[in-house]
């Protein structure tokens, strides 16, 4: 999820040139439309243009993959018309990213297990639990901060002991202390150390990193593969959610992240996690939705990509404002995804969590805006 930034920050962005791999155009884009020297603003799709090296569009195929099968391999739920995973994100552990490592209760908070119990009681079975890598380790290869790990593990174990799934989400955007992670070996070590803690919990799912963006596409592939390799080196056999560049957007996935089909896993349990919001720029920062049909429209290309490449996916973040147009768009998207449950394995709302207050998408029971407006709809898909 892209958090809102200040108006002054937006003004600064509008006046500067866009940097390497950053956005430089697209529908309703108000920032810079020029790139730094050596990069050219290239249209990826009607909603997104990106600064890429030279004057040619970026190549997204990094290696020759084997011909995909006609249907997804190791499909956990082959076209039953029902999702395997339905639930919410559980935000809080990643809050206060401007103050790292920060103080529990002041800068960040762990999810409320009583609220999670309420959601489990509604039938939800999957919770993507956010954390901040820098709070867990001071460097990519350092030992764990035991207090932070204990607080996080308490939530994860509570979820899984109830029979639900906990998705471990380092909410870092492919960065560590604000810098793009380029050391794939160190990233692999980080994941090896973290996965070791949870390798025997069969209701844990690993999420390589939240919303890589404005990064070299080859690096995004390499980081995902490094995470997979680190996790599997521990003997862990659970599902792994991989994420793509440009905020892992479903609407731009085939154009931006086609190279991700080259990922390999000895357990054959890769699930491609994509995010999809329904406002004008797919950022999830507005209560408005483009139209009542935009939800289904924005996931069609990604659906075709999954089918063509024999892959399976999940919408790991989505949301809409509390209004009738958004509700129709959300329902249309969920219906379309469920109709294609041979490749779409679930949906996770953004987001629950104890510190959301009156946030427009809050799914924190009992009073969250999103929970009150969308709970009856979302739970009909469990």
CSV table of N, CA and C in Angstrom, one decimal, residues 177-282:
chain,number,residue,atom,x,y,z
A,177,UNK,N,16.2,0.7,5.2
A,177,UNK,CA,16.6,2.0,5.6
A,177,UNK,C,16.5,3.0,4.5
A,178,UNK,N,15.5,2.9,3.6
A,178,UNK,CA,15.3,3.8,2.5
A,178,UNK,C,16.1,3.6,1.3
A,179,UNK,N,17.0,2.7,1.3
A,179,UNK,CA,17.9,2.4,0.1
A,179,UNK,C,17.4,1.1,-0.6
A,180,UNK,N,17.4,1.1,-1.9
A,180,UNK,CA,17.0,0.0,-2.7
A,180,UNK,C,18.0,-1.2,-2.3
A,181,UNK,N,17.4,-2.3,-2.0
A,181,UNK,CA,18.2,-3.5,-1.7
A,181,UNK,C,18.8,-4.0,-3.0
A,182,UNK,N,20.1,-4.1,-3.1
A,182,UNK,CA,20.8,-4.6,-4.3
A,182,UNK,C,21.7,-5.8,-4.0
A,183,UNK,N,21.9,-6.1,-2.7
A,183,UNK,CA,22.7,-7.2,-2.3
A,183,UNK,C,21.8,-8.4,-2.2
A,184,UNK,N,21.7,-9.2,-3.2
A,184,UNK,CA,20.7,-10.3,-3.2
A,184,UNK,C,21.2,-11.4,-2.3
A,185,UNK,N,22.5,-11.6,-2.1
A,185,UNK,CA,23.0,-12.6,-1.2
A,185,UNK,C,22.6,-12.3,0.3
A,186,UNK,N,22.7,-11.0,0.6
A,186,UNK,CA,22.3,-10.6,2.0
A,186,UNK,C,20.8,-10.7,2.2
A,187,UNK,N,20.0,-10.4,1.1
A,187,UNK,CA,18.6,-10.5,1.2
A,187,UNK,C,18.2,-12.0,1.3
A,188,UNK,N,18.9,-12.9,0.7
A,188,UNK,CA,18.7,-14.3,0.8
A,188,UNK,C,19.0,-14.7,2.2
A,189,UNK,N,20.0,-14.2,2.8
A,189,UNK,CA,20.3,-14.5,4.2
A,189,UNK,C,19.2,-14.0,5.2
A,190,UNK,N,18.8,-12.8,4.9
A,190,UNK,CA,17.7,-12.2,5.8
A,190,UNK,C,16.5,-13.2,5.7
A,191,UNK,N,16.1,-13.7,4.6
A,191,UNK,CA,15.0,-14.6,4.5
A,191,UNK,C,15.3,-15.9,5.1
A,192,UNK,N,16.5,-16.4,4.9
A,192,UNK,CA,16.8,-17.7,5.5
A,192,UNK,C,16.6,-17.6,7.1
A,193,UNK,N,17.1,-16.6,7.6
A,193,UNK,CA,17.0,-16.4,9.1
A,193,UNK,C,15.6,-16.2,9.6
A,194,UNK,N,14.8,-15.5,8.8
A,194,UNK,CA,13.4,-15.2,9.2
A,194,UNK,C,12.6,-16.5,9.0
A,195,UNK,N,12.7,-17.1,7.9
A,195,UNK,CA,12.0,-18.3,7.6
A,195,UNK,C,12.3,-19.5,8.6
A,196,UNK,N,13.5,-19.5,9.1
A,196,UNK,CA,13.8,-20.5,10.1
A,196,UNK,C,12.9,-20.5,11.3
A,197,UNK,N,12.5,-19.3,11.7
A,197,UNK,CA,11.6,-19.2,12.8
A,197,UNK,C,10.3,-19.9,12.6
A,198,UNK,N,9.8,-19.8,11.4
A,198,UNK,CA,8.4,-20.3,11.1
A,198,UNK,C,8.3,-21.5,10.2
A,199,UNK,N,9.4,-22.1,9.9
A,199,UNK,CA,9.5,-23.2,8.9
A,199,UNK,C,8.6,-24.4,9.2
A,200,UNK,N,8.3,-24.6,10.5
A,200,UNK,CA,7.5,-25.8,10.9
A,200,UNK,C,6.0,-25.4,11.1
A,201,UNK,N,5.6,-24.2,10.8
A,201,UNK,CA,4.2,-23.8,11.0
A,201,UNK,C,3.5,-23.8,9.6
A,202,UNK,N,2.8,-24.9,9.4
A,202,UNK,CA,2.2,-25.1,8.0
A,202,UNK,C,1.1,-24.1,7.6
A,203,UNK,N,0.7,-23.2,8.5
A,203,UNK,CA,-0.3,-22.2,8.2
A,203,UNK,C,0.4,-20.8,8.0
A,204,UNK,N,1.7,-20.8,7.9
A,204,UNK,CA,2.4,-19.6,7.6
A,204,UNK,C,2.6,-19.5,6.1
A,205,UNK,N,2.5,-18.4,5.5
A,205,UNK,CA,2.8,-18.1,4.1
A,205,UNK,C,3.8,-17.0,4.0
A,206,UNK,N,4.9,-17.1,3.2
A,206,UNK,CA,5.9,-16.1,3.1
A,206,UNK,C,5.7,-15.2,2.0
A,207,UNK,N,5.8,-13.9,2.2
A,207,UNK,CA,5.6,-12.8,1.2
A,207,UNK,C,7.0,-12.1,1.0
A,208,UNK,N,7.6,-12.2,-0.2
A,208,UNK,CA,9.0,-11.8,-0.3
A,208,UNK,C,9.2,-10.4,0.1
A,209,UNK,N,8.4,-9.4,-0.3
A,209,UNK,CA,8.5,-8.0,0.1
A,209,UNK,C,7.3,-7.3,-0.5
A,210,UNK,N,6.9,-6.3,0.2
A,210,UNK,CA,5.7,-5.5,-0.3
A,210,UNK,C,6.1,-4.5,-1.3
A,211,UNK,N,5.4,-4.6,-2.5
A,211,UNK,CA,5.4,-3.5,-3.5
A,211,UNK,C,6.8,-2.9,-3.9
A,212,UNK,N,7.6,-3.8,-4.5
A,212,UNK,CA,8.8,-3.2,-5.1
A,212,UNK,C,8.3,-2.1,-6.1
A,213,UNK,N,9.1,-1.1,-6.2
A,213,UNK,CA,8.7,0.0,-7.1
A,213,UNK,C,9.9,0.8,-7.5
A,214,UNK,N,9.8,1.4,-8.7
A,214,UNK,CA,10.9,2.3,-9.2
A,214,UNK,C,12.2,1.6,-9.2
A,215,UNK,N,12.3,0.4,-9.5
A,215,UNK,CA,13.5,-0.4,-9.5
A,215,UNK,C,13.8,-1.1,-10.8
A,216,UNK,N,15.1,-1.4,-11.0
A,216,UNK,CA,15.5,-2.2,-12.2
A,216,UNK,C,14.7,-3.5,-12.2
A,217,UNK,N,14.1,-3.8,-13.3
A,217,UNK,CA,13.2,-5.0,-13.4
A,217,UNK,C,14.0,-6.3,-13.2
A,218,UNK,N,15.3,-6.3,-13.7
A,218,UNK,CA,16.1,-7.5,-13.4
A,218,UNK,C,16.4,-7.7,-12.0
A,219,UNK,N,16.6,-6.6,-11.2
A,219,UNK,CA,16.8,-6.7,-9.8
A,219,UNK,C,15.6,-7.3,-9.0
A,220,UNK,N,14.4,-6.8,-9.4
A,220,UNK,CA,13.2,-7.3,-8.8
A,220,UNK,C,13.1,-8.8,-8.9
A,221,UNK,N,13.4,-9.3,-10.1
A,221,UNK,CA,13.3,-10.8,-10.3
A,221,UNK,C,14.4,-11.5,-9.4
A,222,UNK,N,15.6,-10.9,-9.4
A,222,UNK,CA,16.7,-11.5,-8.6
A,222,UNK,C,16.4,-11.5,-7.1
A,223,UNK,N,15.8,-10.5,-6.6
A,223,UNK,CA,15.4,-10.4,-5.2
A,223,UNK,C,14.4,-11.4,-4.8
A,224,UNK,N,13.3,-11.6,-5.7
A,224,UNK,CA,12.3,-12.6,-5.5
A,224,UNK,C,12.9,-14.0,-5.4
A,225,UNK,N,13.8,-14.2,-6.4
A,225,UNK,CA,14.5,-15.6,-6.4
A,225,UNK,C,15.3,-15.8,-5.2
A,226,UNK,N,16.0,-14.8,-4.8
A,226,UNK,CA,16.9,-14.9,-3.6
A,226,UNK,C,16.0,-15.2,-2.4
A,227,UNK,N,14.9,-14.6,-2.3
A,227,UNK,CA,14.0,-14.8,-1.1
A,227,UNK,C,13.5,-16.3,-1.2
A,228,UNK,N,13.1,-16.7,-2.3
A,228,UNK,CA,12.7,-18.1,-2.5
A,228,UNK,C,13.8,-19.1,-2.1
A,229,UNK,N,15.0,-18.8,-2.6
A,229,UNK,CA,16.1,-19.7,-2.3
A,229,UNK,C,16.5,-19.7,-0.8
A,230,UNK,N,16.4,-18.5,-0.2
A,230,UNK,CA,16.6,-18.5,1.3
A,230,UNK,C,15.6,-19.2,2.1
A,231,UNK,N,14.4,-19.1,1.7
A,231,UNK,CA,13.3,-19.8,2.4
A,231,UNK,C,13.4,-21.3,2.3
A,232,UNK,N,13.7,-21.7,1.1
A,232,UNK,CA,13.7,-23.2,0.8
A,232,UNK,C,15.0,-23.8,1.4
A,233,UNK,N,16.0,-23.0,1.6
A,233,UNK,CA,17.3,-23.5,2.2
A,233,UNK,C,17.1,-24.0,3.7
A,234,UNK,N,16.0,-23.5,4.3
A,234,UNK,CA,15.7,-23.9,5.7
A,234,UNK,C,14.9,-25.2,5.8
A,235,UNK,N,14.4,-25.7,4.6
A,235,UNK,CA,13.5,-26.9,4.6
A,235,UNK,C,12.1,-26.5,4.7
A,236,UNK,N,11.7,-25.2,4.7
A,236,UNK,CA,10.4,-24.7,4.7
A,236,UNK,C,9.7,-25.1,3.4
A,237,UNK,N,8.4,-25.6,3.5
A,237,UNK,CA,7.7,-26.1,2.4
A,237,UNK,C,6.4,-25.3,2.1
A,238,UNK,N,6.1,-24.3,2.8
A,238,UNK,CA,4.9,-23.5,2.7
A,238,UNK,C,4.8,-22.7,1.4
A,239,UNK,N,3.7,-22.1,1.1
A,239,UNK,CA,3.5,-21.3,-0.1
A,239,UNK,C,4.3,-20.0,0.1
A,240,UNK,N,4.8,-19.5,-1.0
A,240,UNK,CA,5.5,-18.2,-1.1
A,240,UNK,C,4.8,-17.3,-2.0
A,241,UNK,N,4.4,-16.1,-1.5
A,241,UNK,CA,3.8,-15.1,-2.3
A,241,UNK,C,5.0,-14.2,-2.9
A,242,UNK,N,5.1,-14.0,-4.2
A,242,UNK,CA,6.1,-13.2,-4.8
A,242,UNK,C,5.4,-11.9,-5.3
A,243,UNK,N,6.1,-10.8,-5.3
A,243,UNK,CA,5.5,-9.5,-5.7
A,243,UNK,C,6.4,-8.9,-6.8
A,244,UNK,N,5.8,-8.0,-7.6
A,244,UNK,CA,6.4,-7.4,-8.7
A,244,UNK,C,6.7,-6.0,-8.5
A,245,UNK,N,7.3,-5.4,-9.6
A,245,UNK,CA,7.7,-4.0,-9.6
A,245,UNK,C,6.4,-3.1,-9.8
A,246,UNK,N,6.6,-1.8,-9.6
A,246,UNK,CA,5.5,-0.9,-9.7
A,246,UNK,C,4.4,-1.2,-8.8
A,247,UNK,N,4.7,-1.4,-7.6
A,247,UNK,CA,3.7,-1.6,-6.5
A,247,UNK,C,2.9,-2.9,-6.8
A,248,UNK,N,3.5,-3.8,-7.5
A,248,UNK,CA,2.9,-5.1,-7.8
A,248,UNK,C,1.4,-5.0,-8.4
A,249,UNK,N,1.2,-4.0,-9.1
A,249,UNK,CA,-0.1,-3.7,-9.7
A,249,UNK,C,-0.6,-4.7,-10.7
A,250,UNK,N,-1.8,-5.2,-10.4
A,250,UNK,CA,-2.4,-6.2,-11.4
A,250,UNK,C,-2.6,-5.5,-12.7
A,251,UNK,N,-3.1,-4.3,-12.8
A,251,UNK,CA,-3.4,-3.6,-14.0
A,251,UNK,C,-2.3,-3.4,-14.9
A,252,UNK,N,-1.0,-3.4,-14.4
A,252,UNK,CA,0.2,-3.2,-15.2
A,252,UNK,C,1.1,-4.5,-15.3
A,253,UNK,N,0.6,-5.5,-14.6
A,253,UNK,CA,1.5,-6.7,-14.4
A,253,UNK,C,2.1,-7.3,-15.8
A,254,UNK,N,1.3,-7.6,-16.8
A,254,UNK,CA,1.8,-8.2,-18.0
A,254,UNK,C,2.9,-7.3,-18.7
A,255,UNK,N,2.7,-6.0,-18.6
A,255,UNK,CA,3.6,-5.1,-19.2
A,255,UNK,C,4.9,-4.9,-18.4
A,256,UNK,N,4.8,-4.8,-17.1
A,256,UNK,CA,5.9,-4.5,-16.2
A,256,UNK,C,6.6,-5.7,-15.8
A,257,UNK,N,5.9,-6.8,-15.4
A,257,UNK,CA,6.5,-7.9,-14.7
A,257,UNK,C,6.5,-9.2,-15.4
A,258,UNK,N,6.5,-9.2,-16.7
A,258,UNK,CA,6.4,-10.4,-17.5
A,258,UNK,C,7.6,-11.4,-17.1
A,259,UNK,N,8.8,-10.8,-16.8
A,259,UNK,CA,9.9,-11.6,-16.5
A,259,UNK,C,9.8,-12.5,-15.2
A,260,UNK,N,8.8,-12.1,-14.4
A,260,UNK,CA,8.6,-12.9,-13.2
A,260,UNK,C,8.2,-14.3,-13.4
A,261,UNK,N,7.7,-14.6,-14.6
A,261,UNK,CA,7.4,-16.0,-14.9
A,261,UNK,C,8.6,-16.9,-14.9
A,262,UNK,N,9.8,-16.4,-14.9
A,262,UNK,CA,11.1,-17.1,-14.8
A,262,UNK,C,11.4,-17.6,-13.4
A,263,UNK,N,10.7,-17.2,-12.4
A,263,UNK,CA,11.0,-17.6,-11.1
A,263,UNK,C,10.8,-19.2,-10.9
A,264,UNK,N,11.7,-19.8,-10.1
A,264,UNK,CA,11.6,-21.2,-9.9
A,264,UNK,C,11.6,-21.5,-8.4
A,265,UNK,N,10.9,-22.6,-8.1
A,265,UNK,CA,10.7,-23.1,-6.7
A,265,UNK,C,10.7,-24.6,-6.7
A,266,UNK,N,11.6,-25.2,-6.0
A,266,UNK,CA,11.6,-26.7,-5.9
A,266,UNK,C,10.4,-27.3,-5.4
A,267,UNK,N,9.6,-26.5,-4.6
A,267,UNK,CA,8.4,-27.0,-4.0
A,267,UNK,C,7.2,-26.7,-4.9
A,268,UNK,N,7.4,-25.9,-6.0
A,268,UNK,CA,6.3,-25.5,-6.9
A,268,UNK,C,5.2,-24.9,-6.2
A,269,UNK,N,5.4,-23.9,-5.3
A,269,UNK,CA,4.4,-23.3,-4.5
A,269,UNK,C,4.5,-21.8,-4.6
A,270,UNK,N,4.8,-21.3,-5.7
A,270,UNK,CA,4.8,-19.8,-5.9
A,270,UNK,C,3.4,-19.3,-6.2
A,271,UNK,N,3.0,-18.3,-5.6
A,271,UNK,CA,1.7,-17.6,-5.8
A,271,UNK,C,2.1,-16.1,-6.1
A,272,UNK,N,1.6,-15.6,-7.3
A,272,UNK,CA,1.9,-14.3,-7.7
A,272,UNK,C,0.9,-13.3,-7.0
A,273,UNK,N,1.5,-12.5,-6.1
A,273,UNK,CA,0.6,-11.6,-5.4
A,273,UNK,C,0.6,-10.2,-6.1
A,274,UNK,N,-0.6,-9.8,-6.4
A,274,UNK,CA,-0.8,-8.5,-7.1
A,274,UNK,C,-1.7,-7.7,-6.3
A,275,UNK,N,-1.7,-6.4,-6.4
A,275,UNK,CA,-2.5,-5.4,-5.7
A,275,UNK,C,-3.3,-4.7,-6.7
A,276,UNK,N,-4.6,-4.3,-6.3
A,276,UNK,CA,-5.4,-3.6,-7.2
A,276,UNK,C,-6.4,-2.6,-6.5
A,277,UNK,N,-6.2,-1.4,-6.7
A,277,UNK,CA,-7.1,-0.4,-6.2
A,277,UNK,C,-7.9,0.2,-7.4
A,278,UNK,N,-8.9,0.9,-7.1
A,278,UNK,CA,-9.9,1.3,-8.1
A,278,UNK,C,-10.0,2.8,-8.4
A,279,UNK,N,-9.1,3.6,-7.7
A,279,UNK,CA,-9.1,5.0,-8.0
A,279,UNK,C,-8.4,5.3,-9.3
A,280,UNK,N,-8.3,6.6,-9.6
A,280,UNK,CA,-7.8,6.9,-11.0
A,280,UNK,C,-6.4,6.4,-11.3
A,281,UNK,N,-5.5,6.4,-10.3
A,281,UNK,CA,-4.1,6.0,-10.6
A,281,UNK,C,-3.8,4.6,-9.9
A,282,UNK,N,-4.8,3.9,-9.5
A,282,UNK,CA,-4.6,2.6,-8.8
A,282,UNK,C,-3.7,2.7,-7.6
